Coordinates of N, CA and C in Angstrom, one line a residue:
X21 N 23.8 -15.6 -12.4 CA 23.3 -14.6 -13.4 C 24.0 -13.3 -13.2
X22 N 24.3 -13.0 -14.3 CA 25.4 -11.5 -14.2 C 24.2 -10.2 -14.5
X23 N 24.0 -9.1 -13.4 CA 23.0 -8.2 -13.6 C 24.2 -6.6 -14.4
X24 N 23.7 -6.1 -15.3 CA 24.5 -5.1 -15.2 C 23.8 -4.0 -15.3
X25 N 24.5 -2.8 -14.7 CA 23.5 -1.4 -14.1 C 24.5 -0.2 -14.6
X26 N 24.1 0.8 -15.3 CA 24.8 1.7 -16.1 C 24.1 2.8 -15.0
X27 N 24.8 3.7 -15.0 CA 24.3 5.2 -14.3 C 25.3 6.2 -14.8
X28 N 24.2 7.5 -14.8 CA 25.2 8.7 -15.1 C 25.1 9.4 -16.0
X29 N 23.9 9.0 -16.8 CA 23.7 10.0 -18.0 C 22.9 10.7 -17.7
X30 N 22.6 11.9 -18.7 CA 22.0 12.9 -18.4 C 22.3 14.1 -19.3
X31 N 21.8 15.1 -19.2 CA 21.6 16.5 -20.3 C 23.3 16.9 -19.7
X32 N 23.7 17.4 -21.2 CA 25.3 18.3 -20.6 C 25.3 19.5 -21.9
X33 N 25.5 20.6 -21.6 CA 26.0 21.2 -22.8 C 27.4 20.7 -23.6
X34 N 27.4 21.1 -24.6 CA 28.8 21.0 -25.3 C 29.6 21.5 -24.7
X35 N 31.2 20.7 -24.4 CA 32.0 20.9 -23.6 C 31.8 20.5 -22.4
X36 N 31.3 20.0 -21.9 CA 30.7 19.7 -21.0 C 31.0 18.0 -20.4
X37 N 31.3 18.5 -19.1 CA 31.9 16.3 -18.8 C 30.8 15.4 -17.9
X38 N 30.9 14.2 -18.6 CA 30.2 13.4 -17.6 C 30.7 11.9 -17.3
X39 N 30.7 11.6 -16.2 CA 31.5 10.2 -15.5 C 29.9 9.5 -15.3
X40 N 30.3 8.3 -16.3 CA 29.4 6.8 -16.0 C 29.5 5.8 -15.8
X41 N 28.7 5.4 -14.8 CA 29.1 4.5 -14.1 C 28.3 2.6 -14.4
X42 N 29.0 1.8 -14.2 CA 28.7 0.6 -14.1 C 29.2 -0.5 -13.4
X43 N 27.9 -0.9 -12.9 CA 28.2 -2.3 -11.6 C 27.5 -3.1 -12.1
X44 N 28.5 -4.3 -12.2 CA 28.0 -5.7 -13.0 C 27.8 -6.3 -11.7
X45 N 26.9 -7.0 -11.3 CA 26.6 -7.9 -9.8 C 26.7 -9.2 -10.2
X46 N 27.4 -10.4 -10.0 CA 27.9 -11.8 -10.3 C 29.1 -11.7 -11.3
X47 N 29.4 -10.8 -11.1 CA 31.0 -10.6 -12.1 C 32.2 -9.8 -11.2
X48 N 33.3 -9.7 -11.5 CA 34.2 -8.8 -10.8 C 35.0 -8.0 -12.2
X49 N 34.9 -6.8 -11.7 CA 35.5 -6.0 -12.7 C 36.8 -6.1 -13.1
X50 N 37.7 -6.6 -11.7 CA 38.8 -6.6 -12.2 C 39.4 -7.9 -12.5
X51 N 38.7 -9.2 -12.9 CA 39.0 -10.2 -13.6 C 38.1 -10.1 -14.8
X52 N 37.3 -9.4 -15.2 CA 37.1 -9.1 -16.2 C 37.1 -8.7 -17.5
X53 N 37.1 -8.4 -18.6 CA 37.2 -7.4 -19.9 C 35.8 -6.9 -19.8
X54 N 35.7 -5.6 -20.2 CA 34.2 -5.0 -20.2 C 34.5 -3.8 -20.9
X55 N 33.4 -3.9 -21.8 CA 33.5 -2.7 -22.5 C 32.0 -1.5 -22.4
X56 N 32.3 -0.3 -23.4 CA 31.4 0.6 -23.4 C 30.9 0.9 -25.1
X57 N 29.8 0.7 -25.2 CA 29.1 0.9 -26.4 C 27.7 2.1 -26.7
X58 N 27.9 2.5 -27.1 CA 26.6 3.8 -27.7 C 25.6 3.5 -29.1
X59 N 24.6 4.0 -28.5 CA 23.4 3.6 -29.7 C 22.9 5.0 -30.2
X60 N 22.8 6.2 -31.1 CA 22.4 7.1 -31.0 C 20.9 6.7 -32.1
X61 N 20.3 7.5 -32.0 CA 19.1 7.5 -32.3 C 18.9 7.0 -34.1
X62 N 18.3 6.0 -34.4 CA 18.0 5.4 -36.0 C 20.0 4.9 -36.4
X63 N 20.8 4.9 -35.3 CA 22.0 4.5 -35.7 C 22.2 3.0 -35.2
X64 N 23.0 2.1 -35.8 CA 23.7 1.1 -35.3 C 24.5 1.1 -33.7
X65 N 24.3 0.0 -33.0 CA 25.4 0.3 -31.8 C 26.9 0.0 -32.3
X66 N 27.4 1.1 -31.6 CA 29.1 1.3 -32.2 C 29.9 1.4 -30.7
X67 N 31.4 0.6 -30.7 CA 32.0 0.4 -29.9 C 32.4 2.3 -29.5
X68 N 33.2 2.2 -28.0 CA 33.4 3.9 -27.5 C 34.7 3.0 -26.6
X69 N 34.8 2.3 -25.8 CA 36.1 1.9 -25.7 C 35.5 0.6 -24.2
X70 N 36.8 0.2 -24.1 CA 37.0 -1.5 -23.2 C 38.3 -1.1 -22.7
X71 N 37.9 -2.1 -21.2 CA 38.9 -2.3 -20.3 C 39.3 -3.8 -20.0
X72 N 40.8 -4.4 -20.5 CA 40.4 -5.7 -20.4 C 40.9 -5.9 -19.3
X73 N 41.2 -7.0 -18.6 CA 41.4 -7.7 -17.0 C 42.6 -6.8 -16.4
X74 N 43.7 -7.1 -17.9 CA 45.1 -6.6 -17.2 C 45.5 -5.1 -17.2
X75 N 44.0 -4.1 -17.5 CA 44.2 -2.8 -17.3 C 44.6 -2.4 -18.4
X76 N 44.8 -3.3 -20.0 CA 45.0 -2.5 -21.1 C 43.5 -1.8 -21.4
X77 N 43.1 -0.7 -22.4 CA 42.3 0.2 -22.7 C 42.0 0.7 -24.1
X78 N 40.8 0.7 -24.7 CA 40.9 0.4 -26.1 C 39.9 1.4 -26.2
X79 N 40.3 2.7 -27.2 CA 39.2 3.5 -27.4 C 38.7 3.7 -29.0
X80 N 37.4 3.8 -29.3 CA 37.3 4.5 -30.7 C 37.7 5.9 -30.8
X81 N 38.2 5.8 -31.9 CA 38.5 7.1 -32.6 C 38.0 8.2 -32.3
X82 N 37.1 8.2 -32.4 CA 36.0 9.4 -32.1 C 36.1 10.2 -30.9
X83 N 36.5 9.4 -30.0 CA 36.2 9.6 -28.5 C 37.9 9.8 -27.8
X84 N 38.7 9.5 -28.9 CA 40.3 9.1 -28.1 C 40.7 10.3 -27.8
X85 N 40.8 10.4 -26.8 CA 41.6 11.5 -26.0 C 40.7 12.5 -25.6
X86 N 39.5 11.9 -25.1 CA 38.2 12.7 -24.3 C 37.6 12.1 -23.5
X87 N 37.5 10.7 -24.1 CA 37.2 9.6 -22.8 C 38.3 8.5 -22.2
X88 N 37.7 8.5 -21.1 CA 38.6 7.1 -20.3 C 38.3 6.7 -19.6
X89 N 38.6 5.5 -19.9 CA 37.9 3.9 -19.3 C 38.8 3.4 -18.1
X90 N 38.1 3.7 -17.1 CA 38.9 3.1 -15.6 C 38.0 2.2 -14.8
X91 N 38.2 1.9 -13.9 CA 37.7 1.0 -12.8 C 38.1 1.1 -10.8
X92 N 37.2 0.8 -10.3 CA 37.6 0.7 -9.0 C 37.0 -0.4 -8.4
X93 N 38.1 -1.3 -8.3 CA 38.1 -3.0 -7.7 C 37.3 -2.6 -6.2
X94 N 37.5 -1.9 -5.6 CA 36.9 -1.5 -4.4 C 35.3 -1.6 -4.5
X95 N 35.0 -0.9 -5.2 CA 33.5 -0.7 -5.2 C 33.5 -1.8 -6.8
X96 N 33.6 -2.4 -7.3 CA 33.5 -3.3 -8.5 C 32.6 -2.6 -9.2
X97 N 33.7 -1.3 -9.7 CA 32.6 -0.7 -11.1 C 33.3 0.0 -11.7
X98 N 32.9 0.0 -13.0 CA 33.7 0.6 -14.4 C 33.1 1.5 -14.5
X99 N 34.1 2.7 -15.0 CA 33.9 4.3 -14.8 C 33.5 4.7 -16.8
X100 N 33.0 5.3 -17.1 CA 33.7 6.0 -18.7 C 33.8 8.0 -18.1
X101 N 34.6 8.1 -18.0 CA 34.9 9.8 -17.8 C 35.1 10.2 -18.9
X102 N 33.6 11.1 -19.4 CA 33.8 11.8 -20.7 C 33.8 13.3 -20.6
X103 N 35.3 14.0 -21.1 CA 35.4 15.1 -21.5 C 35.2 16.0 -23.2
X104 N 34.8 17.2 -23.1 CA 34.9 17.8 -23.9 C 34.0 17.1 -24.8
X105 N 32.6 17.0 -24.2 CA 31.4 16.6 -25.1 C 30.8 17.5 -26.2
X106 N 30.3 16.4 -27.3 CA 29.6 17.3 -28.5 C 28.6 16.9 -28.3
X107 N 27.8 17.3 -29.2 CA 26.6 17.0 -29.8 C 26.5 15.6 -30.5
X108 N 27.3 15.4 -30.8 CA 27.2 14.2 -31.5 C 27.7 12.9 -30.8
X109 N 28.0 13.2 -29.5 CA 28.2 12.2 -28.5 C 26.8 11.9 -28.2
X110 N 25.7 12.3 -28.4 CA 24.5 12.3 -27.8 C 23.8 10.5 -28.4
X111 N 23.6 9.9 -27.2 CA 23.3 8.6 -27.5 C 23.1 7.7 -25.8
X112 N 22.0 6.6 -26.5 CA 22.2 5.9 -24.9 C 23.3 5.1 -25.1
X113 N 23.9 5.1 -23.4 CA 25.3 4.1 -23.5 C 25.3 3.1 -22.7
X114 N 25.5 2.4 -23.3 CA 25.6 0.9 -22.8 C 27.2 0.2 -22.2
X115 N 26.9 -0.5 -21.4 CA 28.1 -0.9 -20.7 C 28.1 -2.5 -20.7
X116 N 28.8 -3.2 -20.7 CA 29.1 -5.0 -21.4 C 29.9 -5.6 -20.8
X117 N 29.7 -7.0 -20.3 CA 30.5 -7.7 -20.2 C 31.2 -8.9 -20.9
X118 N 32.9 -9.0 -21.6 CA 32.7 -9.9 -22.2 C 32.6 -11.3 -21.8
X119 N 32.8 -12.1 -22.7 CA 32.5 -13.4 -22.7 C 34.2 -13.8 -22.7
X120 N 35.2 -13.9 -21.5 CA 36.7 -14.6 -21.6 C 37.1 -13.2 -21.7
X121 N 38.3 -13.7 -22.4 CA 39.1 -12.3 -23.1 C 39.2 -12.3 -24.5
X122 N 38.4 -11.2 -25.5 CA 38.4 -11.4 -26.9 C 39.8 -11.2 -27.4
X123 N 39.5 -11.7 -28.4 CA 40.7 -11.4 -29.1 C 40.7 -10.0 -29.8
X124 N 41.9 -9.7 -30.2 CA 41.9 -8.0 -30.6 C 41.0 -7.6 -31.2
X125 N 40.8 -8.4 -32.8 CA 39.7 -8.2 -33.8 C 38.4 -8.3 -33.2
X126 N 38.5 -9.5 -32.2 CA 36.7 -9.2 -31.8 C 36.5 -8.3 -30.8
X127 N 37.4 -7.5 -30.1 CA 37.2 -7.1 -28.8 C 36.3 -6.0 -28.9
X128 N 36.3 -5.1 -30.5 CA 35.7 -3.7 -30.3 C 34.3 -4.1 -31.1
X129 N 33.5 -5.3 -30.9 CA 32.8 -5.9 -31.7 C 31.2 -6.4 -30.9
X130 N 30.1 -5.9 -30.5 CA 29.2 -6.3 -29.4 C 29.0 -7.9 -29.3
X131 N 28.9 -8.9 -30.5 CA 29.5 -10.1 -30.3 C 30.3 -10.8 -29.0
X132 N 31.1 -10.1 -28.9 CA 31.9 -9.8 -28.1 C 31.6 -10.0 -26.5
X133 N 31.1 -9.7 -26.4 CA 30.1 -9.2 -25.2 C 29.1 -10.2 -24.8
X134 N 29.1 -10.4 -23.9 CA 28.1 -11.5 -23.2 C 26.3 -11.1 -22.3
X135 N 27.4 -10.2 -21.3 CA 26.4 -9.4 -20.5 C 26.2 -8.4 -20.8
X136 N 25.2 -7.6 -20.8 CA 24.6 -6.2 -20.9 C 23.8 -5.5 -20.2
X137 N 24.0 -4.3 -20.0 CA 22.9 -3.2 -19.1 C 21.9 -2.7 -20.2
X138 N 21.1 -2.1 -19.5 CA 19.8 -1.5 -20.2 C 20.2 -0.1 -20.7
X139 N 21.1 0.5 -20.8 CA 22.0 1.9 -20.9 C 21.4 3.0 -20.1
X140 N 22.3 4.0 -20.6 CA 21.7 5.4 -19.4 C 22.1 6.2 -20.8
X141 N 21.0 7.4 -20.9 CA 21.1 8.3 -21.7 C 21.6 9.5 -21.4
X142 N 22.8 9.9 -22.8 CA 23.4 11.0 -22.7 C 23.3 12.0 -23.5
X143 N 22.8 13.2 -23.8 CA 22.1 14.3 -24.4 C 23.1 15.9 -24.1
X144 N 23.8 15.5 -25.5 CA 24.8 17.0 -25.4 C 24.0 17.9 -26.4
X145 N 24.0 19.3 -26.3 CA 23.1 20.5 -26.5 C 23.2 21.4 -26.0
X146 N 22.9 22.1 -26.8 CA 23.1 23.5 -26.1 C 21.4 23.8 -25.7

């Protein structure tokens, strides 16, 4: 059974950075694909970006070139380092494991995804 544990959210003002963290227990991160998903409040869950086995990196729009998705095989956990937060980043974030290696079209897709954490909430504000 694959357990997965998100950490790291919490209140930030705008502008403001926060590094999240996730450790899947019965998985390894670095044979894995795993991605990061956000739920904000009365909204749908929407992809924020995925790391797949061989270190490629897949971000939404929204987020590209503020967040980044890394890993450390050492400690078997996936990082999301988010810079230059809004307000409208504010949502709980969820972290996933997929199921194989999706294919492109399914990859930014929760489908996609097999295992899940219970998220950690992030709250940008002034």
């Amino acid at each position: 059974q694959v357990h997965v544990v998100e950490s790291g959210g919490r209140w930030v003002q705008p502008g403001g950075s926060l590094r999240l963290s996730c450790a899947p227990s019965g998985r390894t991160v670095r044979t894995s694909t795993m991605g990061w998903f956000r739920q904000a409040a009365g909204q749908e869950r929407e992809f924020v970006a995925a790391r797949r086995n061989n270190g490629a990196t897949y971000y939404a729009d929204s987020v590209k070139g503020r967040f980044t998705v890394s890993r450390d095989d050492g400690k078997n956990t996936l990082y999301l380092e988010m810079n230059s937060l809004r307000p409208e980043d504010t949502a709980v974030y969820y972290c996933a494991v997929a199921a194989g290696s999706p294919i492109m079209s399914f990859l930014k897709t929760a489908p996609a995804y097999e295992y899940w954490g219970q998220g950690t909430q992030v709250t940008v504000s002034s």
